[in-house]
PDB file of C-alpha atoms in Angstrom:
ATOM      1  CA  UNK F   1     -22.788  60.098 165.542  1.00  0.00           C
ATOM      2  CA  UNK F   2     -25.982  62.111 164.983  1.00  0.00           C
ATOM      3  CA  UNK F   3     -27.755  61.662 161.665  1.00  0.00           C
ATOM      4  CA  UNK F   4     -29.767  64.468 160.073  1.00  0.00           C
ATOM      5  CA  UNK F   5     -32.566  63.214 157.839  1.00  0.00           C
ATOM      6  CA  UNK F   6     -34.659  65.433 155.575  1.00  0.00           C
ATOM      7  CA  UNK F   7     -38.294  64.276 155.452  1.00  0.00           C
ATOM      8  CA  UNK F   8     -41.790  65.326 154.480  1.00  0.00           C
ATOM      9  CA  UNK F   9     -44.592  64.345 156.853  1.00  0.00           C
ATOM     10  CA  UNK F  10     -47.974  64.827 155.193  1.00  0.00           C
ATOM     11  CA  UNK F  11     -46.313  67.458 153.025  1.00  0.00           C
ATOM     12  CA  UNK F  12     -44.638  69.186 155.987  1.00  0.00           C
ATOM     13  CA  UNK F  13     -40.860  69.601 155.533  1.00  0.00           C
ATOM     14  CA  UNK F  14     -38.908  68.570 158.637  1.00  0.00           C
ATOM     15  CA  UNK F  15     -35.434  67.541 159.703  1.00  0.00           C
ATOM     16  CA  UNK F  16     -35.120  64.501 161.950  1.00  0.00           C
ATOM     17  CA  UNK F  17     -32.064  64.232 164.198  1.00  0.00           C
ATOM     18  CA  UNK F  18     -31.281  60.969 165.930  1.00  0.00           C
ATOM     19  CA  UNK F  19     -28.260  58.889 166.888  1.00  0.00           C
ATOM     20  CA  UNK F  20     -27.288  56.753 163.897  1.00  0.00           C
ATOM     21  CA  UNK F  21     -27.400  53.543 165.923  1.00  0.00           C
ATOM     22  CA  UNK F  22     -30.869  54.347 167.284  1.00  0.00           C
ATOM     23  CA  UNK F  23     -32.748  55.286 164.105  1.00  0.00           C
ATOM     24  CA  UNK F  24     -35.117  52.319 164.382  1.00  0.00           C
ATOM     25  CA  UNK F  25     -35.408  52.393 168.167  1.00  0.00           C
ATOM     26  CA  UNK F  26     -38.315  53.838 170.158  1.00  0.00           C
ATOM     27  CA  UNK F  27     -37.086  57.052 171.810  1.00  0.00           C
ATOM     28  CA  UNK F  28     -38.667  60.053 173.520  1.00  0.00           C
ATOM     29  CA  UNK F  29     -39.786  62.485 170.801  1.00  0.00           C
ATOM     30  CA  UNK F  30     -39.032  66.226 170.986  1.00  0.00           C
ATOM     31  CA  UNK F  31     -40.282  68.707 168.389  1.00  0.00           C
ATOM     32  CA  UNK F  32     -38.369  72.021 168.291  1.00  0.00           C
ATOM     33  CA  UNK F  33     -39.710  75.144 166.546  1.00  0.00           C
ATOM     34  CA  UNK F  34     -37.630  77.942 165.015  1.00  0.00           C
ATOM     35  CA  UNK F  35     -38.330  81.669 165.345  1.00  0.00           C
ATOM     36  CA  UNK F  36     -39.878  84.361 163.158  1.00  0.00           C
ATOM     37  CA  UNK F  37     -38.115  84.662 159.741  1.00  0.00           C
ATOM     38  CA  UNK F  38     -36.026  81.584 160.673  1.00  0.00           C
ATOM     39  CA  UNK F  39     -36.075  78.025 159.387  1.00  0.00           C
ATOM     40  CA  UNK F  40     -35.440  74.501 160.602  1.00  0.00           C
ATOM     41  CA  UNK F  41     -31.788  74.607 159.543  1.00  0.00           C
ATOM     42  CA  UNK F  42     -31.142  77.577 161.826  1.00  0.00           C
ATOM     43  CA  UNK F  43     -31.981  75.536 164.931  1.00  0.00           C
ATOM     44  CA  UNK F  44     -29.763  72.566 164.115  1.00  0.00           C
ATOM     45  CA  UNK F  45     -27.593  73.377 167.141  1.00  0.00           C
ATOM     46  CA  UNK F  46     -30.575  72.950 169.451  1.00  0.00           C
ATOM     47  CA  UNK F  47     -31.616  69.803 167.603  1.00  0.00           C
ATOM     48  CA  UNK F  48     -28.120  68.345 167.800  1.00  0.00           C
ATOM     49  CA  UNK F  49     -27.801  68.882 171.557  1.00  0.00           C
ATOM     50  CA  UNK F  50     -31.213  67.321 172.121  1.00  0.00           C
ATOM     51  CA  UNK F  51     -30.368  64.308 169.954  1.00  0.00           C
ATOM     52  CA  UNK F  52     -27.190  63.775 171.981  1.00  0.00           C
ATOM     53  CA  UNK F  53     -29.478  63.046 174.951  1.00  0.00           C
ATOM     54  CA  UNK F  54     -30.841  59.913 173.231  1.00  0.00           C
ATOM     55  CA  UNK F  55     -33.915  61.713 171.950  1.00  0.00           C
ATOM     56  CA  UNK F  56     -35.495  61.728 168.503  1.00  0.00           C
ATOM     57  CA  UNK F  57     -35.737  65.386 167.466  1.00  0.00           C
ATOM     58  CA  UNK F  58     -37.943  66.894 164.784  1.00  0.00           C
ATOM     59  CA  UNK F  59     -37.347  70.394 163.407  1.00  0.00           C
ATOM     60  CA  UNK F  60     -40.314  71.592 161.297  1.00  0.00           C
ATOM     61  CA  UNK F  61     -40.514  74.592 158.988  1.00  0.00           C
ATOM     62  CA  UNK F  62     -43.362  76.857 160.090  1.00  0.00           C
ATOM     63  CA  UNK F  63     -45.860  78.169 157.547  1.00  0.00           C
ATOM     64  CA  UNK F  64     -44.258  80.715 155.134  1.00  0.00           C
ATOM     65  CA  UNK F  65     -40.772  79.815 156.414  1.00  0.00           C
ATOM     66  CA  UNK F  66     -37.902  77.747 155.036  1.00  0.00           C
ATOM     67  CA  UNK F  67     -39.069  75.385 152.306  1.00  0.00           C
ATOM     68  CA  UNK F  68     -42.593  76.735 152.789  1.00  0.00           C
ATOM     69  CA  UNK F  69     -41.598  80.315 152.040  1.00  0.00           C
ATOM     70  CA  UNK F  70     -43.898  82.287 149.743  1.00  0.00           C
ATOM     71  CA  UNK F  71     -42.163  85.520 148.774  1.00  0.00           C
ATOM     72  CA  UNK F  72     -40.514  87.564 151.520  1.00  0.00           C
ATOM     73  CA  UNK F  73     -41.306  86.231 154.994  1.00  0.00           C
ATOM     74  CA  UNK F  74     -41.647  89.805 156.262  1.00  0.00           C
ATOM     75  CA  UNK F  75     -44.617  90.260 153.939  1.00  0.00           C
ATOM     76  CA  UNK F  76     -46.482  87.881 156.265  1.00  0.00           C
ATOM     77  CA  UNK F  77     -45.982  89.897 159.460  1.00  0.00           C
ATOM     78  CA  UNK F  78     -49.721  90.461 159.847  1.00  0.00           C
ATOM     79  CA  UNK F  79     -50.182  86.685 159.669  1.00  0.00           C
ATOM     80  CA  UNK F  80     -47.781  86.027 162.549  1.00  0.00           C
ATOM     81  CA  UNK F  81     -50.487  84.577 164.763  1.00  0.00           C
ATOM     82  CA  UNK F  82     -51.960  82.511 161.960  1.00  0.00           C
ATOM     83  CA  UNK F  83     -48.524  80.919 161.613  1.00  0.00           C
ATOM     84  CA  UNK F  84     -48.490  80.012 165.316  1.00  0.00           C
ATOM     85  CA  UNK F  85     -52.039  78.646 165.189  1.00  0.00           C
ATOM     86  CA  UNK F  86     -51.171  76.657 162.064  1.00  0.00           C
ATOM     87  CA  UNK F  87     -48.209  75.029 163.836  1.00  0.00           C
ATOM     88  CA  UNK F  88     -50.545  74.074 166.688  1.00  0.00           C
ATOM     89  CA  UNK F  89     -52.906  72.407 164.194  1.00  0.00           C
ATOM     90  CA  UNK F  90     -50.106  70.556 162.390  1.00  0.00           C
ATOM     91  CA  UNK F  91     -48.370  69.257 165.521  1.00  0.00           C
ATOM     92  CA  UNK F  92     -50.531  66.104 165.942  1.00  0.00           C
ATOM     93  CA  UNK F  93     -49.758  65.057 162.354  1.00  0.00           C
ATOM     94  CA  UNK F  94     -46.048  64.937 163.140  1.00  0.00           C
ATOM     95  CA  UNK F  95     -46.591  63.021 166.367  1.00  0.00           C
ATOM     96  CA  UNK F  96     -48.974  60.538 164.746  1.00  0.00           C
ATOM     97  CA  UNK F  97     -46.426  59.748 162.024  1.00  0.00           C
ATOM     98  CA  UNK F  98     -43.931  58.523 164.631  1.00  0.00           C
ATOM     99  CA  UNK F  99     -46.601  56.912 166.765  1.00  0.00           C
ATOM    100  CA  UNK F 100     -47.720  54.709 163.871  1.00  0.00           C
ATOM    101  CA  UNK F 101     -44.105  53.621 163.398  1.00  0.00           C
ATOM    102  CA  UNK F 102     -43.899  52.705 167.114  1.00  0.00           C
ATOM    103  CA  UNK F 103     -40.912  55.045 167.501  1.00  0.00           C
ATOM    104  CA  UNK F 104     -42.103  56.985 170.575  1.00  0.00           C
ATOM    105  CA  UNK F 105     -40.837  55.464 173.806  1.00  0.00           C
ATOM    106  CA  UNK F 106     -43.526  55.306 176.517  1.00  0.00           C
ATOM    107  CA  UNK F 107     -45.442  58.036 174.652  1.00  0.00           C
ATOM    108  CA  UNK F 108     -42.917  60.592 175.927  1.00  0.00           C
ATOM    109  CA  UNK F 109     -43.460  63.709 173.816  1.00  0.00           C
ATOM    110  CA  UNK F 110     -41.725  67.026 174.353  1.00  0.00           C
ATOM    111  CA  UNK F 111     -41.928  70.398 172.658  1.00  0.00           C
ATOM    112  CA  UNK F 112     -39.604  73.371 172.629  1.00  0.00           C
ATOM    113  CA  UNK F 113     -38.724  76.388 170.533  1.00  0.00           C
ATOM    114  CA  UNK F 114     -37.233  79.837 170.545  1.00  0.00           C
ATOM    115  CA  UNK F 115     -38.944  83.214 170.059  1.00  0.00           C
ATOM    116  CA  UNK F 116     -41.979  82.506 167.829  1.00  0.00           C
ATOM    117  CA  UNK F 117     -41.161  78.856 168.469  1.00  0.00           C
ATOM    118  CA  UNK F 118     -41.314  79.510 172.212  1.00  0.00           C
ATOM    119  CA  UNK F 119     -44.714  81.119 171.786  1.00  0.00           C
ATOM    120  CA  UNK F 120     -45.774  78.058 169.784  1.00  0.00           C
ATOM    121  CA  UNK F 121     -44.444  75.828 172.577  1.00  0.00           C
ATOM    122  CA  UNK F 122     -46.654  77.462 175.208  1.00  0.00           C
ATOM    123  CA  UNK F 123     -49.646  77.363 172.865  1.00  0.00           C
ATOM    124  CA  UNK F 124     -49.142  73.651 172.241  1.00  0.00           C
ATOM    125  CA  UNK F 125     -48.800  72.975 175.962  1.00  0.00           C
ATOM    126  CA  UNK F 126     -52.130  74.681 176.588  1.00  0.00           C
ATOM    127  CA  UNK F 127     -53.934  72.713 173.860  1.00  0.00           C
ATOM    128  CA  UNK F 128     -52.599  69.139 174.071  1.00  0.00           C
ATOM    129  CA  UNK F 129     -52.681  67.534 177.502  1.00  0.00           C
ATOM    130  CA  UNK F 130     -50.760  64.513 176.175  1.00  0.00           C
ATOM    131  CA  UNK F 131     -47.562  66.512 175.713  1.00  0.00           C
ATOM    132  CA  UNK F 132     -45.220  65.293 178.444  1.00  0.00           C
ATOM    133  CA  UNK F 133     -42.900  68.278 178.918  1.00  0.00           C
ATOM    134  CA  UNK F 134     -41.890  71.600 177.380  1.00  0.00           C
ATOM    135  CA  UNK F 135     -39.132  74.211 177.376  1.00  0.00           C
ATOM    136  CA  UNK F 136     -39.922  77.759 176.227  1.00  0.00           C
ATOM    137  CA  UNK F 137     -36.922  79.843 175.138  1.00  0.00           C
ATOM    138  CA  UNK F 138     -37.502  83.616 174.952  1.00  0.00           C
ATOM    139  CA  UNK F 139     -41.153  83.032 174.063  1.00  0.00           C
ATOM    140  CA  UNK F 140     -44.359  84.050 175.796  1.00  0.00           C
ATOM    141  CA  UNK F 141     -47.212  82.181 177.518  1.00  0.00           C
ATOM    142  CA  UNK F 142     -49.325  85.357 177.081  1.00  0.00           C
ATOM    143  CA  UNK F 143     -50.078  85.585 173.339  1.00  0.00           C
ATOM    144  CA  UNK F 144     -53.047  87.950 173.608  1.00  0.00           C
ATOM    145  CA  UNK F 145     -51.074  90.424 175.723  1.00  0.00           C
ATOM    146  CA  UNK F 146     -48.067  90.129 173.390  1.00  0.00           C
ATOM    147  CA  UNK F 147     -50.257  90.468 170.284  1.00  0.00           C
ATOM    148  CA  UNK F 148     -51.710  93.725 171.565  1.00  0.00           C
ATOM    149  CA  UNK F 149     -48.180  95.032 172.137  1.00  0.00           C
ATOM    150  CA  UNK F 150     -47.174  94.076 168.582  1.00  0.00           C
ATOM    151  CA  UNK F 151     -50.262  95.740 167.157  1.00  0.00           C
ATOM    152  CA  UNK F 152     -49.244  99.018 168.774  1.00  0.00           C
ATOM    153  CA  UNK F 153     -45.782  98.940 167.201  1.00  0.00           C
ATOM    154  CA  UNK F 154     -46.314  97.342 163.764  1.00  0.00           C
ATOM    155  CA  UNK F 155     -45.740  99.753 160.870  1.00  0.00           C
ATOM    156  CA  UNK F 156     -48.748  99.915 158.571  1.00  0.00           C
ATOM    157  CA  UNK F 157     -51.152  98.586 161.179  1.00  0.00           C
ATOM    158  CA  UNK F 158     -53.375 101.617 160.593  1.00  0.00           C
ATOM    159  CA  UNK F 159     -54.134 100.198 157.137  1.00  0.00           C
ATOM    160  CA  UNK F 160     -55.435  96.910 158.535  1.00  0.00           C
ATOM    161  CA  UNK F 161     -59.165  96.557 159.152  1.00  0.00           C
ATOM    162  CA  UNK F 162     -60.064  96.419 162.873  1.00  0.00           C
ATOM    163  CA  UNK F 163     -62.284  93.415 162.140  1.00  0.00           C
ATOM    164  CA  UNK F 164     -59.251  91.472 160.925  1.00  0.00           C
ATOM    165  CA  UNK F 165     -57.269  92.394 164.029  1.00  0.00           C
ATOM    166  CA  UNK F 166     -60.124  91.379 166.340  1.00  0.00           C
ATOM    167  CA  UNK F 167     -60.440  88.045 164.542  1.00  0.00           C
ATOM    168  CA  UNK F 168     -56.719  87.429 165.061  1.00  0.00           C
ATOM    169  CA  UNK F 169     -57.024  88.160 168.784  1.00  0.00           C
ATOM    170  CA  UNK F 170     -60.124  85.991 169.184  1.00  0.00           C
ATOM    171  CA  UNK F 171     -58.408  82.906 167.805  1.00  0.00           C
ATOM    172  CA  UNK F 172     -55.666  83.262 170.436  1.00  0.00           C
ATOM    173  CA  UNK F 173     -58.035  82.698 173.354  1.00  0.00           C
ATOM    174  CA  UNK F 174     -57.890  78.900 173.029  1.00  0.00           C
ATOM    175  CA  UNK F 175     -54.069  78.831 172.985  1.00  0.00           C
ATOM    176  CA  UNK F 176     -53.368  81.418 175.705  1.00  0.00           C
ATOM    177  CA  UNK F 177     -51.702  79.533 178.553  1.00  0.00           C
ATOM    178  CA  UNK F 178     -51.867  82.571 180.823  1.00  0.00           C
ATOM    179  CA  UNK F 179     -55.680  82.431 180.663  1.00  0.00           C
ATOM    180  CA  UNK F 180     -55.766  78.741 181.604  1.00  0.00           C
ATOM    181  CA  UNK F 181     -52.576  78.002 183.571  1.00  0.00           C
ATOM    182  CA  UNK F 182     -54.200  75.035 185.323  1.00  0.00           C
ATOM    183  CA  UNK F 183     -53.760  73.180 182.021  1.00  0.00           C
ATOM    184  CA  UNK F 184     -50.102  72.777 182.981  1.00  0.00           C
ATOM    185  CA  UNK F 185     -51.415  69.995 185.247  1.00  0.00           C
ATOM    186  CA  UNK F 186     -48.115  69.328 187.038  1.00  0.00           C
ATOM    187  CA  UNK F 187     -46.271  68.638 183.780  1.00  0.00           C
ATOM    188  CA  UNK F 188     -42.620  69.787 183.566  1.00  0.00           C
ATOM    189  CA  UNK F 189     -42.337  73.216 181.942  1.00  0.00           C
ATOM    190  CA  UNK F 190     -39.215  75.376 181.874  1.00  0.00           C
ATOM    191  CA  UNK F 191     -38.807  78.997 180.801  1.00  0.00           C
ATOM    192  CA  UNK F 192     -35.645  80.834 179.827  1.00  0.00           C
ATOM    193  CA  UNK F 193     -35.597  84.559 179.188  1.00  0.00           C
ATOM    194  CA  UNK F 194     -33.091  87.408 179.139  1.00  0.00           C
ATOM    195  CA  UNK F 195     -33.953  90.613 180.959  1.00  0.00           C
ATOM    196  CA  UNK F 196     -32.861  92.830 178.033  1.00  0.00           C
ATOM    197  CA  UNK F 197     -34.886  90.999 175.355  1.00  0.00           C
ATOM    198  CA  UNK F 198     -35.857  93.669 172.825  1.00  0.00           C
ATOM    199  CA  UNK F 199     -38.221  91.453 170.800  1.00  0.00           C
ATOM    200  CA  UNK F 200     -40.294  89.442 173.284  1.00  0.00           C
ATOM    201  CA  UNK F 201     -40.458  91.297 176.621  1.00  0.00           C
ATOM    202  CA  UNK F 202     -39.066  89.482 179.640  1.00  0.00           C
ATOM    203  CA  UNK F 203     -41.391  90.863 182.322  1.00  0.00           C
ATOM    204  CA  UNK F 204     -44.753  89.390 181.203  1.00  0.00           C
ATOM    205  CA  UNK F 205     -43.256  85.896 181.144  1.00  0.00           C
ATOM    206  CA  UNK F 206     -41.622  86.360 184.542  1.00  0.00           C
ATOM    207  CA  UNK F 207     -44.863  87.791 185.948  1.00  0.00           C
ATOM    208  CA  UNK F 208     -46.722  84.725 184.674  1.00  0.00           C
ATOM    209  CA  UNK F 209     -44.250  82.428 186.396  1.00  0.00           C
ATOM    210  CA  UNK F 210     -44.373  84.381 189.661  1.00  0.00           C
ATOM    211  CA  UNK F 211     -48.168  84.252 189.591  1.00  0.00           C
ATOM    212  CA  UNK F 212     -48.411  80.477 189.143  1.00  0.00           C
ATOM    213  CA  UNK F 213     -45.301  79.056 190.839  1.00  0.00           C
ATOM    214  CA  UNK F 214     -46.937  78.392 194.220  1.00  0.00           C
ATOM    215  CA  UNK F 215     -49.920  76.529 192.790  1.00  0.00           C
ATOM    216  CA  UNK F 216     -49.935  72.734 192.854  1.00  0.00           C
ATOM    217  CA  UNK F 217     -50.490  72.491 189.089  1.00  0.00           C
ATOM    218  CA  UNK F 218     -47.211  74.395 188.581  1.00  0.00           C
ATOM    219  CA  UNK F 219     -45.043  72.391 190.955  1.00  0.00           C
ATOM    220  CA  UNK F 220     -42.806  71.305 188.062  1.00  0.00           C
ATOM    221  CA  UNK F 221     -42.497  74.725 186.417  1.00  0.00           C
ATOM    222  CA  UNK F 222     -39.053  76.350 186.533  1.00  0.00           C
ATOM    223  CA  UNK F 223     -37.545  79.601 185.268  1.00  0.00           C
ATOM    224  CA  UNK F 224     -34.027  80.712 184.362  1.00  0.00           C
ATOM    225  CA  UNK F 225     -33.297  84.436 184.088  1.00  0.00           C
ATOM    226  CA  UNK F 226     -30.149  85.712 182.375  1.00  0.00           C
ATOM    227  CA  UNK F 227     -29.539  89.334 183.418  1.00  0.00           C
ATOM    228  CA  UNK F 228     -28.694  91.596 180.483  1.00  0.00           C
ATOM    229  CA  UNK F 229     -29.300  88.914 177.824  1.00  0.00           C
ATOM    230  CA  UNK F 230     -31.011  90.071 174.641  1.00  0.00           C
ATOM    231  CA  UNK F 231     -33.066  88.156 172.071  1.00  0.00           C
ATOM    232  CA  UNK F 232     -30.493  85.474 171.367  1.00  0.00           C
ATOM    233  CA  UNK F 233     -30.272  81.952 172.706  1.00  0.00           C
ATOM    234  CA  UNK F 234     -26.755  81.198 173.896  1.00  0.00           C
ATOM    235  CA  UNK F 235     -25.051  77.827 173.631  1.00  0.00           C
ATOM    236  CA  UNK F 236     -25.196  77.570 177.434  1.00  0.00           C
ATOM    237  CA  UNK F 237     -28.960  78.026 177.335  1.00  0.00           C
ATOM    238  CA  UNK F 238     -29.207  75.411 174.574  1.00  0.00           C
ATOM    239  CA  UNK F 239     -27.317  72.953 176.784  1.00  0.00           C
ATOM    240  CA  UNK F 240     -29.620  73.721 179.714  1.00  0.00           C
ATOM    241  CA  UNK F 241     -32.651  73.069 177.511  1.00  0.00           C
ATOM    242  CA  UNK F 242     -31.292  69.708 176.362  1.00  0.00           C
ATOM    243  CA  UNK F 243     -30.390  68.710 179.912  1.00  0.00           C
ATOM    244  CA  UNK F 244     -33.913  69.582 181.063  1.00  0.00           C
ATOM    245  CA  UNK F 245     -35.421  67.113 178.599  1.00  0.00           C
ATOM    246  CA  UNK F 246     -32.877  64.456 179.539  1.00  0.00           C
ATOM    247  CA  UNK F 247     -33.998  64.861 183.147  1.00  0.00           C
ATOM    248  CA  UNK F 248     -37.719  64.950 182.304  1.00  0.00           C
ATOM    249  CA  UNK F 249     -37.590  61.715 180.339  1.00  0.00           C
ATOM    250  CA  UNK F 250     -35.538  59.810 182.878  1.00  0.00           C
ATOM    251  CA  UNK F 251     -37.980  60.502 185.722  1.00  0.00           C
TER     252      UNK F 251
END
């Protein structure tokens, strides 16, 4: 039986999923991030499948989402990257909460997410070398490249000051995994992407993988392509993600 606990960690609303008989036991910790306009409740399926693998799973609400919503989420589209950067800054607070309780087994810490959460996953992996493993679902390890694409297509972008846009791009440099792929440092990292993704393009992520896969630092990087799949994570992909973490934390 999987329990779902609603918590606040330093004011951050999260859901914790864990087997009922293991609530007070040290387990590998996996933090899973939802997508743009989503919320923690919308990724309960992913959290549930992860928790079934004897993992403690945390589902946070990103800034301006879920319980942290301020007006219409869409009104914050120009703050998309600030939301990602904010999740990167908040991540250690969540981990430290469980570390102080001695609930992280062998300091095994994983991160995953879909769409914006996948982008956040890659950003976290580039910033924190103590993250053990990651799975990126329909996200991007190339935030600067993706940001420039979004800027070209966002309605109303012509009304935004160029200085603001440049500032947004500058802050992405430190979280862009494609600019510093050696930071993978042989850690397990898996990508899933559909070739017909209409929201986060497939090809840049696949190009990144093809570019790094033969380097020693990327020896534990894998990639699953689903031909014709759009911007939706299937149950089969969710199962693959959970099985990846089960494998990572048994090795």
